[in-house]
Short mmCIF file of C-alpha atoms and ligand atoms in Angstrom, two decimals:
data_model
loop_
_atom_site.label_atom_id
_atom_site.label_comp_id
_atom_site.label_asym_id
_atom_site.label_seq_id
_atom_site.Cartn_x
_atom_site.Cartn_y
_atom_site.Cartn_z
CA MET A 1 -40.97 -54.85 -52.11
CA ALA A 2 -42.81 -53.74 -49.00
CA PHE A 3 -40.31 -55.69 -46.96
CA ASN A 4 -37.37 -53.96 -48.69
CA ARG A 5 -38.94 -50.60 -48.14
CA ARG A 6 -39.32 -51.33 -44.45
CA ILE A 7 -35.64 -52.28 -44.19
CA PHE A 8 -34.70 -49.11 -46.04
CA MET A 9 -36.84 -46.97 -43.74
CA THR A 10 -35.46 -48.62 -40.64
CA ALA A 11 -31.92 -48.05 -41.89
CA ALA A 12 -32.74 -44.41 -42.65
CA ALA A 13 -34.26 -43.92 -39.23
CA LEU A 14 -31.27 -45.54 -37.61
CA SER A 15 -28.77 -43.41 -39.45
CA LEU A 16 -30.74 -40.32 -38.46
CA LEU A 17 -30.56 -41.43 -34.87
CA TRP A 18 -26.84 -41.97 -35.19
CA ALA A 19 -26.40 -38.55 -36.68
CA GLN A 20 -28.36 -37.00 -33.83
CA ALA A 21 -26.34 -38.93 -31.28
CA ALA A 22 -23.11 -37.76 -32.88
CA VAL A 23 -24.28 -34.15 -32.80
CA ALA A 24 -25.34 -34.52 -29.17
CA GLN A 25 -22.03 -36.16 -28.30
CA ASP A 26 -20.05 -33.45 -30.03
CA LYS A 27 -21.68 -30.65 -28.12
CA ILE A 28 -19.16 -29.39 -25.58
CA VAL A 29 -20.09 -26.99 -22.80
CA LEU A 30 -16.98 -25.73 -21.04
CA LYS A 31 -17.69 -24.82 -17.43
CA SER A 32 -15.90 -21.72 -16.19
CA SER A 33 -15.57 -20.35 -12.67
CA ASP A 34 -15.19 -16.83 -11.31
CA VAL A 35 -15.30 -15.55 -7.73
CA HIS A 36 -16.92 -12.32 -8.89
CA PRO A 37 -20.64 -11.74 -9.50
CA GLU A 38 -22.62 -11.49 -12.72
CA GLY A 39 -21.82 -8.19 -14.45
CA TYR A 40 -18.20 -8.03 -13.22
CA PRO A 41 -15.76 -7.37 -16.12
CA THR A 42 -14.00 -10.74 -15.90
CA VAL A 43 -17.34 -12.60 -15.86
CA ALA A 44 -18.74 -10.58 -18.75
CA ALA A 45 -15.58 -11.03 -20.85
CA VAL A 46 -15.60 -14.83 -20.51
CA GLN A 47 -19.34 -14.94 -21.25
CA SER A 48 -18.74 -12.93 -24.39
CA MET A 49 -15.92 -15.27 -25.37
CA GLY A 50 -18.38 -18.17 -24.96
CA LYS A 51 -20.93 -16.49 -27.24
CA LYS A 52 -18.31 -16.04 -29.94
CA LEU A 53 -17.28 -19.70 -29.64
CA GLU A 54 -20.90 -20.76 -29.88
CA ALA A 55 -21.47 -18.65 -32.99
CA ALA A 56 -18.27 -19.83 -34.67
CA THR A 57 -19.07 -23.52 -34.10
CA ASN A 58 -22.84 -23.43 -34.71
CA GLY A 59 -23.48 -24.12 -31.06
CA ARG A 60 -21.16 -27.12 -30.79
CA LEU A 61 -18.75 -25.38 -28.39
CA SER A 62 -19.88 -23.03 -25.64
CA ILE A 63 -18.95 -21.73 -22.18
CA GLN A 64 -21.14 -21.73 -19.09
CA VAL A 65 -19.79 -19.25 -16.53
CA TYR A 66 -20.49 -19.93 -12.85
CA PRO A 67 -20.01 -16.57 -11.11
CA SER A 68 -19.99 -15.62 -7.39
CA MET A 69 -17.81 -18.49 -6.15
CA GLN A 70 -20.56 -21.00 -6.92
CA LEU A 71 -17.88 -23.59 -7.67
CA GLY A 72 -15.62 -22.52 -4.78
CA GLY A 73 -12.64 -20.28 -4.11
CA GLU A 74 -9.78 -19.78 -6.55
CA LYS A 75 -7.49 -22.40 -5.02
CA GLU A 76 -10.28 -24.99 -5.23
CA THR A 77 -11.25 -24.22 -8.80
CA LEU A 78 -7.60 -24.31 -9.86
CA GLU A 79 -7.31 -27.75 -8.30
CA MET A 80 -10.46 -28.89 -10.10
CA ALA A 81 -9.09 -27.62 -13.41
CA GLN A 82 -5.78 -29.34 -12.78
CA LEU A 83 -7.64 -32.61 -12.32
CA GLY A 84 -9.86 -32.03 -15.35
CA ALA A 85 -13.03 -31.77 -13.24
CA LEU A 86 -13.52 -28.18 -14.41
CA ALA A 87 -12.60 -26.70 -17.80
CA LEU A 88 -11.90 -23.03 -17.19
CA THR A 89 -11.22 -20.75 -14.27
CA ARG A 90 -10.47 -17.05 -14.11
CA VAL A 91 -8.23 -16.27 -11.14
CA SER A 92 -5.71 -13.72 -9.93
CA VAL A 93 -2.06 -14.30 -10.82
CA GLY A 94 -1.61 -13.99 -7.05
CA VAL A 95 -2.70 -17.60 -6.56
CA MET A 96 -0.92 -18.86 -9.69
CA GLY A 97 2.56 -18.07 -8.32
CA PRO A 98 2.66 -21.17 -6.10
CA ILE A 99 1.83 -23.29 -9.20
CA VAL A 100 4.08 -21.74 -11.85
CA ASP A 101 6.87 -20.04 -9.95
CA ASN A 102 7.93 -17.45 -12.54
CA LEU A 103 4.44 -15.92 -12.50
CA ASN A 104 5.41 -14.56 -9.09
CA VAL A 105 7.33 -11.83 -10.87
CA PHE A 106 3.96 -10.09 -11.42
CA ASN A 107 3.24 -10.49 -7.69
CA LEU A 108 6.22 -8.46 -6.53
CA PRO A 109 5.07 -5.23 -4.83
CA PHE A 110 5.57 -2.13 -6.99
CA VAL A 111 7.05 -4.16 -9.85
CA PHE A 112 5.09 -2.12 -12.41
CA ARG A 113 5.47 1.65 -12.67
CA ASP A 114 1.73 2.02 -13.29
CA ILE A 115 -1.28 0.30 -14.89
CA ASP A 116 -0.18 1.26 -18.39
CA HIS A 117 3.17 -0.44 -17.79
CA MET A 118 1.36 -3.63 -16.70
CA HIS A 119 -0.85 -3.51 -19.84
CA LYS A 120 2.21 -3.24 -22.07
CA ALA A 121 3.92 -6.11 -20.28
CA ILE A 122 0.96 -8.52 -20.52
CA ASP A 123 0.20 -7.56 -24.14
CA GLY A 124 3.83 -7.98 -25.17
CA GLU A 125 6.61 -10.53 -25.24
CA ILE A 126 6.83 -11.13 -21.51
CA GLY A 127 3.09 -11.82 -21.29
CA GLN A 128 3.34 -14.32 -24.12
CA LYS A 129 6.39 -15.98 -22.63
CA LEU A 130 4.78 -16.46 -19.20
CA LEU A 131 1.58 -17.89 -20.71
CA LYS A 132 3.74 -20.41 -22.54
CA GLU A 133 5.53 -21.29 -19.32
CA ILE A 134 2.19 -22.39 -17.92
CA ASP A 135 1.52 -24.58 -20.98
CA ASP A 136 4.99 -26.14 -20.82
CA HIS A 137 5.00 -26.65 -17.06
CA PRO A 138 5.41 -30.37 -16.32
CA THR A 139 2.97 -30.56 -13.40
CA ALA A 140 0.73 -27.45 -13.51
CA GLY A 141 -1.89 -29.21 -15.64
CA LEU A 142 -3.10 -25.89 -17.04
CA ILE A 143 -2.94 -23.88 -20.25
CA GLY A 144 -2.70 -20.08 -20.00
CA LEU A 145 -5.18 -18.35 -22.30
CA ALA A 146 -5.38 -14.66 -21.48
CA TRP A 147 -4.50 -11.94 -19.02
CA MET A 148 -7.01 -9.48 -17.68
CA ASP A 149 -6.91 -6.16 -15.87
CA ALA A 150 -7.49 -5.85 -12.13
CA GLY A 151 -6.19 -2.33 -11.55
CA ALA A 152 -4.14 -1.68 -8.42
CA ARG A 153 -4.62 -3.18 -4.96
CA SER A 154 -4.72 -0.96 -1.87
CA VAL A 155 -5.14 -1.56 1.83
CA TYR A 156 -8.41 -1.20 3.79
CA ASN A 157 -9.34 -1.89 7.40
CA SER A 158 -11.92 -1.56 10.13
CA LYS A 159 -9.84 0.28 12.71
CA ARG A 160 -8.54 3.62 11.42
CA PRO A 161 -7.66 5.68 8.38
CA VAL A 162 -4.20 4.66 7.22
CA ALA A 163 -2.27 7.70 5.99
CA THR A 164 1.28 6.64 6.85
CA LEU A 165 3.27 3.45 7.03
CA GLU A 166 3.15 3.67 10.83
CA ASP A 167 -0.67 3.48 10.73
CA MET A 168 -0.36 -0.08 9.43
CA GLN A 169 1.30 -1.24 12.63
CA GLY A 170 -0.31 -4.36 14.10
CA LEU A 171 -3.31 -4.53 11.72
CA LYS A 172 -4.32 -8.08 10.82
CA ILE A 173 -4.48 -7.96 7.05
CA ARG A 174 -5.83 -10.75 4.86
CA THR A 175 -3.74 -11.53 1.81
CA MET A 176 -4.21 -13.96 -1.06
CA GLY A 177 -2.86 -17.49 -0.60
CA ASN A 178 0.77 -16.95 -1.47
CA PRO A 179 3.60 -16.62 1.12
CA MET A 180 4.97 -13.62 -0.76
CA PHE A 181 1.95 -11.53 0.22
CA VAL A 182 2.17 -12.51 3.90
CA ASP A 183 5.77 -11.27 3.84
CA MET A 184 4.57 -8.13 2.08
CA ALA A 185 1.91 -7.34 4.73
CA ASN A 186 4.42 -8.04 7.50
CA ALA A 187 6.94 -5.73 5.85
CA MET A 188 4.32 -2.96 6.09
CA GLY A 189 4.20 -3.54 9.85
CA ALA A 190 0.89 -5.43 9.68
CA ASN A 191 0.25 -9.11 10.40
CA GLY A 192 -0.42 -10.90 7.14
CA VAL A 193 -3.01 -13.69 7.18
CA ALA A 194 -3.38 -15.74 3.98
CA MET A 195 -6.84 -17.04 3.07
CA GLY A 196 -9.12 -17.52 0.09
CA TYR A 197 -11.36 -14.74 -1.18
CA ASP A 198 -14.29 -17.03 -0.40
CA GLN A 199 -13.45 -16.81 3.34
CA LEU A 200 -12.78 -13.11 3.48
CA VAL A 201 -16.20 -11.60 4.20
CA ASN A 202 -16.70 -13.91 7.14
CA ALA A 203 -13.21 -13.17 8.44
CA LEU A 204 -13.89 -9.42 8.25
CA GLN A 205 -17.30 -9.85 9.85
CA THR A 206 -16.01 -11.89 12.77
CA GLY A 207 -12.88 -9.79 13.29
CA VAL A 208 -10.53 -12.67 12.43
CA VAL A 209 -8.86 -10.00 10.31
CA ASP A 210 -9.01 -6.19 10.59
CA GLY A 211 -8.75 -5.65 6.89
CA ALA A 212 -7.44 -6.75 3.53
CA GLU A 213 -6.12 -5.25 0.31
CA ASN A 214 -7.80 -5.13 -3.05
CA ASN A 215 -8.89 -2.96 -5.97
CA TYR A 216 -12.00 -0.73 -5.88
CA PRO A 217 -14.27 -3.17 -7.77
CA SER A 218 -13.60 -6.18 -5.50
CA TYR A 219 -13.89 -4.07 -2.36
CA SER A 220 -17.15 -2.68 -3.69
CA THR A 221 -18.92 -5.75 -5.15
CA GLY A 222 -17.69 -7.86 -2.21
CA GLN A 223 -19.25 -5.24 0.12
CA HIS A 224 -16.11 -5.29 2.24
CA TYR A 225 -16.81 -1.63 3.08
CA ASN A 226 -19.54 -2.80 5.45
CA TYR A 227 -16.85 -4.15 7.78
CA ALA A 228 -13.69 -2.25 6.77
CA PRO A 229 -14.68 1.32 5.86
CA TYR A 230 -11.15 2.84 5.78
CA TYR A 231 -9.60 2.54 2.32
CA SER A 232 -6.12 3.97 1.62
CA THR A 233 -4.64 4.27 -1.86
CA THR A 234 -1.37 2.42 -1.24
CA GLN A 235 -1.53 0.80 -4.71
CA HIS A 236 1.23 -1.56 -3.65
CA LEU A 237 0.32 -4.34 -6.06
CA ILE A 238 -0.68 -4.29 -9.71
CA ILE A 239 -1.50 -7.91 -10.44
CA PRO A 240 -3.17 -9.05 -13.65
CA GLU A 241 -5.87 -11.69 -13.67
CA ILE A 242 -5.54 -14.80 -15.77
CA LEU A 243 -7.87 -17.19 -17.59
CA VAL A 244 -6.63 -20.78 -17.63
CA ILE A 245 -8.03 -23.98 -19.10
CA SER A 246 -7.48 -27.49 -17.79
CA LYS A 247 -4.75 -29.29 -19.76
CA LYS A 248 -6.75 -32.51 -19.46
CA VAL A 249 -9.74 -30.84 -21.15
CA TRP A 250 -7.52 -29.02 -23.65
CA GLU A 251 -6.06 -32.28 -24.90
CA THR A 252 -9.53 -33.58 -25.79
CA LEU A 253 -10.12 -30.61 -28.13
CA SER A 254 -9.20 -30.54 -31.81
CA PRO A 255 -6.41 -28.17 -32.92
CA ASP A 256 -9.05 -26.06 -34.69
CA ASP A 257 -11.11 -25.72 -31.54
CA GLN A 258 -7.99 -24.90 -29.54
CA ALA A 259 -7.10 -22.17 -32.03
CA LEU A 260 -10.61 -20.69 -31.76
CA ILE A 261 -10.43 -20.69 -27.97
CA ARG A 262 -7.04 -18.96 -28.01
CA LYS A 263 -8.28 -16.35 -30.48
CA PHE A 264 -11.41 -15.45 -28.53
CA ALA A 265 -9.51 -15.49 -25.22
CA LYS A 266 -7.11 -12.88 -26.60
CA GLU A 267 -10.11 -10.77 -27.61
CA ALA A 268 -11.53 -11.21 -24.10
CA GLN A 269 -8.29 -9.80 -22.71
CA LEU A 270 -8.91 -6.46 -24.43
CA GLU A 271 -12.67 -6.50 -23.97
CA GLU A 272 -12.30 -6.91 -20.20
CA ARG A 273 -9.92 -3.96 -20.10
CA LYS A 274 -12.56 -1.62 -21.49
CA LEU A 275 -15.16 -2.90 -19.03
CA TRP A 276 -12.66 -2.54 -16.20
CA ALA A 277 -12.33 1.22 -16.57
CA GLU A 278 -16.12 1.60 -16.27
CA GLN A 279 -16.29 -0.78 -13.32
CA GLU A 280 -13.67 1.19 -11.39
CA GLN A 281 -15.74 4.35 -11.77
CA LYS A 282 -18.89 2.57 -10.65
CA ALA A 283 -17.08 1.07 -7.66
CA LEU A 284 -15.73 4.45 -6.59
CA GLU A 285 -19.22 5.96 -6.76
CA ASN A 286 -20.62 3.09 -4.71
CA MET A 287 -17.87 3.52 -2.12
CA LYS A 288 -18.68 7.22 -1.78
CA LYS A 289 -22.39 6.44 -1.47
CA ASN A 290 -21.56 4.05 1.34
CA ASN A 291 -19.49 6.63 3.22
CA VAL A 292 -16.13 4.92 2.79
CA THR A 293 -13.28 7.03 4.13
CA ILE A 294 -10.83 7.14 1.24
CA THR A 295 -7.38 8.28 2.35
CA GLU A 296 -5.10 9.35 -0.49
CA ILE A 297 -1.55 8.24 0.16
CA SER A 298 0.79 11.08 -0.80
CA PRO A 299 3.59 10.38 -3.32
CA ALA A 300 6.18 10.82 -0.54
CA GLU A 301 4.38 8.33 1.68
CA LYS A 302 3.93 5.91 -1.20
CA LYS A 303 7.69 6.00 -1.62
CA ARG A 304 8.02 4.97 2.03
CA PHE A 305 5.65 2.03 1.45
CA GLN A 306 7.78 1.10 -1.54
CA GLU A 307 11.00 1.30 0.48
CA ALA A 308 9.42 -0.84 3.19
CA MET A 309 9.16 -3.65 0.62
CA LYS A 310 12.94 -4.13 0.68
CA PRO A 311 12.77 -7.36 2.74
CA VAL A 312 10.32 -8.84 0.20
CA TRP A 313 12.59 -7.91 -2.68
CA ASP A 314 15.64 -9.19 -0.79
CA LYS A 315 13.92 -12.52 -0.25
CA TYR A 316 12.35 -13.04 -3.70
CA GLY A 317 13.77 -10.43 -6.08
CA SER A 318 17.01 -12.20 -7.04
CA LYS A 319 15.11 -15.32 -8.13
CA TYR A 320 13.18 -13.30 -10.70
CA ALA A 321 15.96 -10.78 -11.47
CA GLU A 322 16.11 -11.58 -15.18
CA LEU A 323 12.33 -11.26 -15.61
CA VAL A 324 12.27 -8.07 -13.54
CA LYS A 325 14.88 -6.60 -15.86
CA GLN A 326 12.71 -7.47 -18.86
CA ILE A 327 9.66 -5.88 -17.22
CA GLN A 328 11.57 -2.74 -16.37
CA ALA A 329 12.75 -2.49 -19.98
CA VAL A 330 9.12 -2.34 -21.21
CA GLN A 331 8.41 1.28 -22.14
C1 LIG B 1 -9.56 -9.80 -6.79
C2 LIG B 1 -9.35 -10.74 -7.94
C3 LIG B 1 -9.79 -12.11 -7.59
C4 LIG B 1 -9.23 -12.57 -6.26
C5 LIG B 1 -9.36 -11.54 -5.20
C6 LIG B 1 -8.60 -11.91 -3.93
O1 LIG B 1 -9.06 -8.54 -7.13
O2 LIG B 1 -10.13 -10.30 -9.04
O3 LIG B 1 -9.44 -12.96 -8.65
O4 LIG B 1 -7.93 -12.93 -6.42
O5 LIG B 1 -8.89 -10.29 -5.65
O6 LIG B 1 -8.15 -11.01 -3.25
O7 LIG B 1 -8.49 -13.10 -3.61
#
């Protein structure tokens, strides 16, 4: 009897151990990268998505966000995700163009009439279609989960206030790693230099470049104003951000988990948008506090910047003509 009881207890203890092991094994922490610091809208939105996942799965599925380029620049984290060494990364569509060609349509200068137009495009059919193109791409190795807002990008530099197109002449301007942007900077009369965001502060500091182009929040949290205090509202690019997940990781998840991730990612898309508006205000205040010279580009001059983009459109526009038409039809 005593012997039987011992066997029973051992079996019970063993099965408990098994159960614990299974629970431990099932726990999945998805690592996610962002170049921006804690508190930035994109970081906060993915963290919030992780909390929702955790709550919906009783802690089995969660997201650990690594902000401030801790895991590297955007090109590097994309490569890691493609290999399955990293689950999630939030990057600009700017660096996704070289991976999934059609995404470059969002990278064309002045392709959107304004921010509202971009919102409608990413929330609608075209946004859905381009996310699916990522999923279906034979070699990208990524799944597109959500778009996010990044406002409009404008030029800044260390040399002089830029009020006209002519003021751009000869400035060495950093662009994101995509040949289209180098052509864009050159078409403005500047010299475009492509490099990762992770290299930018050093390049500004050492004078490798005279300036760059970005939205208020990146310029402000990146403290680029310390080296390039002349900001001009060219607003030549309106490029959404994107959250992608590694296809290798995705394929290990159950359809139910995949559906949850898609659902909360979509919610993150709208949540980030609300945070973005606040962050732009904060950034503008910080720029004023730090004596940034903000030069408003007049509508007439903006039109000249737009016309100067003709060589970029001549080179790339026809390739994306059908998509451009669809974007322009979004009201
Ligand atoms: C920011 C964007 C980043 C990164 C950066 C850059 O606006 O949020 O994802 O792309 O620009 O210029 O590289």
